[in-house]
């Protein structure tokens, strides 16, 4: 990438030329979409509407956090509550690719509706290089359909503008720091959100379990890193497995859910190794998850696989 300041100047100029009318951008709160929104807002001001879709699949407190960030950045925005629609469309879907494609299609449906309401003809997206590299092309075998690429129907009646197309995560973070975007140090979070961390059916109840587990993993790891017990991993989260196992509550048999903890070291998400979390931190995570959700979860495991052969997310 060229220098950060030059990149920002060129990106803003290029957006001005590419978007003569109104545009919307889907803001998830992640660094990619927030940086794209900041660049587009610099370029076209109020002709941009940032749309945050509350899919019901977001992390704990995320909607309020994103609302705060968008306000702070002075970007005009709308928060759309689409949780019911998303859960209805995901009913009975367990195949990972079908899940990703369903969510991609739902996002597009919501955006199209919002774009029509706002009168936008342009869609700004925070797609970065690993998203399209891993979504497959003529040469590469499709690994996963990233929702911001794979879910995009060809017939969508909007012109797509993707200012971060050639950038890798670290470069996006540099741009975010230069622009003062608060999510610059946020860990990556997948477009299909907690749905790809729920290997069971995507129901409000299952999502609530994985949401609480993700919160605990994030909270405990941040505390341990702040206390100098470990380095902050590149990404760290929980996954709800479809496996039940036998446990014991007091003197009673329990047949509960399993949470996998995933924490990895990476530079760009293309390859990764398992983070070497101190054993006592892992034990604290396990105790807090099984203590907080004692009626649901009775087993916690740590995923020690590298990428490859695994991927970072489980779906
Ligand atoms: P995987 O699981 O493919 O993930 O090793 C690599 C990185 O990408 C994130 N990820 C996504 N990001 N849309 C995104 O914007 C998606 O559909 C998506 N799926 C995975 C993942 O969290 C990791 O950081």
Coordinates of C-alpha atoms and ligand atoms in Angstrom, one line a residue:
X1 CA 0.0 0.0 0.0
X2 CA 1.1 3.6 -0.6
X3 CA 1.5 5.9 2.5
X4 CA -1.6 6.0 4.8
X5 CA -2.2 9.8 4.2
X6 CA -1.9 9.4 0.5
X7 CA -4.2 6.4 0.5
X8 CA -6.9 8.4 2.4
X9 CA -6.6 11.4 0.1
X10 CA -6.8 9.2 -3.0
X11 CA -9.7 7.1 -1.6
X12 CA -11.8 10.2 -0.8
X13 CA -11.2 11.7 -4.2
X14 CA -12.0 8.4 -5.9
X15 CA -15.3 8.0 -3.9
X16 CA -16.3 11.6 -4.9
X17 CA -15.9 10.6 -8.6
X18 CA -17.5 7.2 -8.3
X19 CA -20.5 8.4 -6.3
X20 CA -22.3 11.4 -7.8
X21 CA -25.5 10.6 -6.1
X22 CA -26.7 9.0 -2.8
X23 CA -25.1 5.9 -1.2
X24 CA -25.7 3.6 1.7
X25 CA -23.1 1.6 3.6
X26 CA -23.7 -1.4 5.8
X27 CA -21.9 -0.7 9.0
X28 CA -21.3 -3.7 11.3
X29 CA -19.0 -1.7 13.7
X30 CA -16.0 -3.6 12.5
X31 CA -12.9 -1.8 11.4
X32 CA -13.5 -2.5 7.7
X33 CA -17.0 -1.0 7.5
X34 CA -16.3 1.8 9.9
X35 CA -13.2 2.9 7.9
X36 CA -15.2 2.7 4.6
X37 CA -18.0 4.7 6.2
X38 CA -15.5 7.4 7.4
X39 CA -13.9 7.7 4.0
X40 CA -17.2 7.8 2.2
X41 CA -18.6 10.3 4.7
X42 CA -15.6 12.6 4.1
X43 CA -16.2 12.3 0.4
X44 CA -20.0 12.7 0.1
X45 CA -21.2 13.9 3.5
X46 CA -24.9 13.6 4.1
X47 CA -25.4 11.8 0.7
X48 CA -24.2 8.8 2.6
X49 CA -26.5 6.8 5.0
X50 CA -24.8 4.2 7.2
X51 CA -27.2 1.3 7.9
X52 CA -26.5 -1.0 10.9
X53 CA -28.6 -4.1 10.8
X54 CA -29.4 -5.6 14.1
X55 CA -29.6 -9.2 12.9
X56 CA -30.1 -10.6 16.4
X57 CA -26.8 -12.4 15.8
X58 CA -24.5 -9.7 17.2
X59 CA -22.3 -9.8 20.3
X60 CA -23.3 -8.5 23.7
X61 CA -23.8 -4.7 23.8
X62 CA -22.7 -4.4 20.2
X63 CA -25.6 -2.5 18.8
X64 CA -25.3 0.3 21.5
X65 CA -21.6 0.4 21.0
X66 CA -21.9 0.9 17.2
X67 CA -24.6 3.5 17.7
X68 CA -22.2 5.4 20.0
X69 CA -19.3 5.2 17.4
X70 CA -21.5 6.4 14.5
X71 CA -22.7 9.3 16.5
X72 CA -19.2 10.2 17.6
X73 CA -18.0 10.1 14.0
X74 CA -20.8 12.4 12.8
X75 CA -22.0 10.0 10.1
X76 CA -25.8 9.9 9.4
X77 CA -27.0 6.5 10.2
X78 CA -30.0 4.2 10.8
X79 CA -30.3 1.2 13.0
X80 CA -32.7 -1.5 11.5
X81 CA -34.1 -4.2 13.8
X82 CA -34.3 -7.2 11.6
X83 CA -33.7 -10.0 14.1
X84 CA -37.1 -11.6 13.6
X85 CA -36.6 -11.7 9.8
X86 CA -33.1 -13.2 10.1
X87 CA -34.2 -15.9 12.6
X88 CA -37.1 -16.8 10.4
X89 CA -35.0 -17.2 7.3
X90 CA -32.4 -19.3 9.2
X91 CA -35.0 -21.7 10.5
X92 CA -33.8 -25.3 9.9
X93 CA -30.6 -24.2 8.1
X94 CA -27.5 -26.0 9.5
X95 CA -25.3 -26.3 6.4
X96 CA -22.5 -23.7 6.8
X97 CA -22.5 -22.5 3.1
X98 CA -26.3 -22.4 3.0
X99 CA -26.2 -20.4 6.3
X100 CA -23.7 -17.9 4.8
X101 CA -25.7 -17.6 1.6
X102 CA -29.0 -17.1 3.4
X103 CA -27.6 -14.4 5.6
X104 CA -25.9 -12.7 2.6
X105 CA -29.3 -12.7 0.8
X106 CA -31.1 -11.3 3.9
X107 CA -28.6 -8.5 4.2
X108 CA -29.1 -7.6 0.6
X109 CA -32.9 -7.7 1.0
X110 CA -32.7 -5.3 4.0
X111 CA -30.2 -3.0 2.3
X112 CA -32.2 -2.8 -0.9
X113 CA -35.2 -1.8 1.2
X114 CA -33.3 0.9 3.0
X115 CA -31.5 2.1 -0.1
X116 CA -34.9 2.5 -1.8
X117 CA -36.2 4.5 1.2
X118 CA -33.1 6.7 1.1
X119 CA -33.0 7.0 -2.7
X120 CA -29.5 5.5 -2.9
X121 CA -28.1 4.1 -6.1
X122 CA -24.7 3.2 -4.7
X123 CA -23.6 0.7 -2.1
X124 CA -20.3 1.2 -0.3
X125 CA -18.8 -2.0 1.1
X126 CA -15.9 -2.7 3.4
X127 CA -14.6 -5.7 1.4
X128 CA -10.8 -6.3 1.9
X129 CA -8.4 -8.5 0.1
X130 CA -8.7 -11.7 2.1
X131 CA -12.5 -11.6 1.7
X132 CA -12.4 -11.9 -2.0
X133 CA -9.4 -14.1 -2.2
X134 CA -11.1 -16.7 0.1
X135 CA -14.5 -16.4 -1.5
X136 CA -13.1 -18.3 -4.5
X137 CA -12.6 -17.3 -8.1
X138 CA -11.7 -19.2 -11.3
X139 CA -8.5 -20.4 -9.9
X140 CA -9.1 -21.0 -6.2
X141 CA -11.4 -23.5 -4.7
X142 CA -14.1 -21.8 -2.7
X143 CA -13.3 -22.1 1.0
X144 CA -16.1 -20.0 2.4
X145 CA -18.6 -17.6 0.9
X146 CA -17.8 -14.4 2.8
X147 CA -21.2 -12.7 3.1
X148 CA -20.1 -9.4 1.8
X149 CA -19.0 -11.0 -1.5
X150 CA -20.7 -14.4 -1.9
X151 CA -24.1 -13.2 -0.8
X152 CA -24.2 -10.4 -3.4
X153 CA -26.7 -11.2 -6.1
X154 CA -25.5 -10.2 -9.5
X155 CA -28.9 -8.6 -10.4
X156 CA -28.7 -6.2 -7.4
X157 CA -29.7 -2.9 -8.9
X158 CA -26.9 -0.9 -7.2
X159 CA -23.4 0.1 -8.1
X160 CA -20.9 -1.3 -5.5
X161 CA -18.0 0.8 -4.4
X162 CA -15.3 -0.9 -2.3
X163 CA -12.6 1.5 -1.2
X164 CA -10.6 -1.1 0.8
X165 CA -10.5 -3.8 -2.0
X166 CA -6.7 -4.2 -2.1
X167 CA -6.0 -3.7 1.6
X168 CA -5.1 -6.3 4.3
X169 CA -6.3 -6.0 7.9
X170 CA -3.2 -4.4 9.3
X171 CA -3.3 -1.7 6.5
X172 CA -7.0 -1.0 7.3
X173 CA -6.1 -0.6 11.0
X174 CA -3.4 1.9 10.0
X175 CA -6.0 3.9 8.0
X176 CA -8.4 3.6 11.0
X177 CA -5.8 5.0 13.4
X178 CA -5.0 7.9 11.0
X179 CA -8.8 8.7 10.8
X180 CA -9.4 8.3 14.5
X181 CA -11.9 5.5 14.0
X182 CA -12.5 4.0 17.4
X183 CA -12.8 0.4 16.2
X184 CA -9.2 0.4 14.9
X185 CA -8.0 -2.2 17.5
X186 CA -11.2 -4.2 17.5
X187 CA -10.7 -7.9 16.7
X188 CA -12.2 -9.1 13.4
X189 CA -15.8 -10.3 13.5
X190 CA -17.3 -12.3 10.6
X191 CA -20.2 -10.8 8.6
X192 CA -22.6 -13.7 9.4
X193 CA -21.8 -12.9 13.0
X194 CA -22.6 -15.4 15.8
X195 CA -24.4 -17.7 13.3
X196 CA -21.1 -19.2 12.2
X197 CA -20.1 -19.7 15.8
X198 CA -23.3 -21.7 16.5
X199 CA -22.9 -25.1 15.0
X200 CA -26.4 -26.0 16.1
X201 CA -29.6 -24.6 14.7
X202 CA -29.5 -20.8 14.7
X203 CA -32.3 -20.0 17.2
X204 CA -32.5 -17.0 19.7
X205 CA -31.8 -19.5 22.5
X206 CA -28.7 -21.0 21.0
X207 CA -27.4 -17.6 20.0
X208 CA -27.9 -16.3 23.5
X209 CA -25.6 -19.2 24.8
X210 CA -22.8 -18.5 22.3
X211 CA -23.2 -14.7 22.8
X212 CA -22.6 -15.0 26.6
X213 CA -19.7 -17.5 26.0
X214 CA -18.1 -15.1 23.5
X215 CA -18.5 -12.2 26.0
X216 CA -16.8 -14.3 28.8
X217 CA -13.9 -15.3 26.5
X218 CA -13.3 -11.7 25.4
X219 CA -13.6 -10.3 28.9
X220 CA -11.3 -12.9 30.6
X221 CA -8.7 -12.7 27.8
X222 CA -8.7 -8.9 27.8
X223 CA -8.3 -8.9 31.6
X224 CA -5.5 -11.4 31.5
X225 CA -3.7 -9.4 28.8
X226 CA -4.2 -6.1 30.6
X227 CA -2.7 -7.8 33.7
X228 CA 0.4 -8.8 31.8
X229 CA -0.4 -12.5 32.0
X230 CA -0.5 -13.0 28.3
X231 CA -0.3 -11.2 24.9
X232 CA -3.7 -10.2 23.4
X233 CA -4.3 -12.8 20.6
X234 CA -5.3 -11.6 17.1
X235 CA -8.8 -13.1 17.6
X236 CA -10.5 -14.9 20.5
X237 CA -14.0 -16.1 20.8
X238 CA -16.3 -19.0 21.7
X239 CA -18.1 -21.6 19.5
X240 CA -21.2 -23.5 20.5
X241 CA -20.8 -27.2 19.3
X242 CA -23.8 -29.4 18.4
X243 CA -22.4 -32.0 20.8
X244 CA -23.9 -32.8 24.1
X245 CA -22.0 -34.7 26.8
X246 CA -22.6 -36.2 30.2
X247 CA -21.6 -34.1 33.2
X248 CA -22.4 -33.9 36.9
X249 CA -24.2 -31.1 38.8
X250 CA -23.9 -31.8 42.6
X251 CA -24.9 -35.4 42.8
X252 CA -27.1 -35.2 39.6
X253 CA -26.4 -36.3 36.1
X254 CA -26.3 -33.5 33.5
X255 CA -26.4 -33.7 29.8
X256 CA -25.2 -30.4 28.5
X257 CA -23.7 -28.3 25.7
X258 CA -20.1 -27.9 24.7
X259 CA -18.3 -24.6 24.2
X260 CA -15.1 -24.5 22.2
X261 CA -12.7 -21.6 22.9
X262 CA -10.8 -20.4 19.9
X263 CA -7.9 -17.9 20.2
X264 CA -5.3 -17.4 17.5
X265 CA -2.2 -15.5 16.5
X266 CA -2.2 -14.2 12.9
X267 CA -1.1 -11.3 10.8
X268 CA -3.9 -11.1 8.2
X269 CA -6.3 -14.0 9.0
X270 CA -4.9 -16.0 6.0
X271 CA -2.9 -18.3 8.3
X272 CA -3.0 -18.7 12.0
X273 CA -1.6 -20.6 15.0
X274 CA -3.3 -21.3 18.3
X275 CA -2.6 -18.7 21.0
X276 CA -0.6 -20.1 23.9
X277 CA -3.0 -19.0 26.6
X278 CA -1.8 -19.8 30.2
X279 CA -3.6 -22.8 31.5
X280 CA -4.9 -21.0 34.5
X281 CA -6.6 -18.4 32.3
X282 CA -8.2 -21.2 30.3
X283 CA -9.4 -22.7 33.6
X284 CA -10.9 -19.4 34.7
X285 CA -12.7 -19.1 31.3
X286 CA -14.1 -22.6 31.7
X287 CA -15.2 -22.1 35.3
X288 CA -17.0 -18.8 34.4
X289 CA -18.7 -20.2 31.4
X290 CA -20.0 -23.4 33.2
X291 CA -20.8 -21.3 36.3
X292 CA -22.8 -18.6 34.4
X293 CA -24.6 -21.1 32.2
X294 CA -24.7 -24.1 34.5
X295 CA -28.1 -25.3 33.1
X296 CA -26.8 -25.2 29.6
X297 CA -23.1 -25.8 29.3
X298 CA -21.1 -28.5 31.2
X299 CA -18.0 -28.8 29.0
X300 CA -15.4 -26.4 27.6
X301 CA -12.6 -27.4 25.2
X302 CA -9.7 -25.4 23.7
X303 CA -9.2 -25.6 19.9
X304 CA -5.4 -26.0 19.3
X305 CA -5.5 -26.3 15.5
X306 CA -3.6 -24.0 13.1
X307 CA -4.9 -22.6 9.9
X308 CA -4.3 -24.5 7.7
X309 CA -5.6 -27.2 8.0
X310 CA -8.5 -25.6 10.0
X311 CA -9.9 -22.2 9.4
X312 CA -10.2 -19.6 12.1
X313 CA -14.0 -19.7 12.4
X314 CA -15.6 -23.2 12.5
X315 CA -18.0 -22.6 9.6
Ligands
LIG1 P1 -11.6 -18.0 8.4 O1 -12.6 -18.6 9.3 O2 -12.0 -18.1 6.9 O3 -11.6 -16.5 8.7 O4 -10.2 -18.6 8.6 C1 -10.6 -15.6 8.4 C2 -10.9 -14.3 9.0 O5 -12.1 -13.7 8.4 C3 -13.2 -13.6 9.3 N1 -14.4 -14.0 8.6 C4 -15.2 -13.1 7.9 N2 -15.1 -11.8 7.7 N3 -17.1 -11.9 6.5 C5 -16.1 -11.2 7.0 O6 -16.1 -9.9 6.9 C6 -17.3 -13.2 6.6 O7 -18.2 -13.8 6.1 C7 -16.2 -13.9 7.3 N4 -16.0 -15.2 7.7 C8 -14.9 -15.2 8.4 C9 -12.8 -14.5 10.5 O8 -13.4 -14.1 11.7 C10 -11.3 -14.4 10.5 O9 -10.9 -13.2 11.1

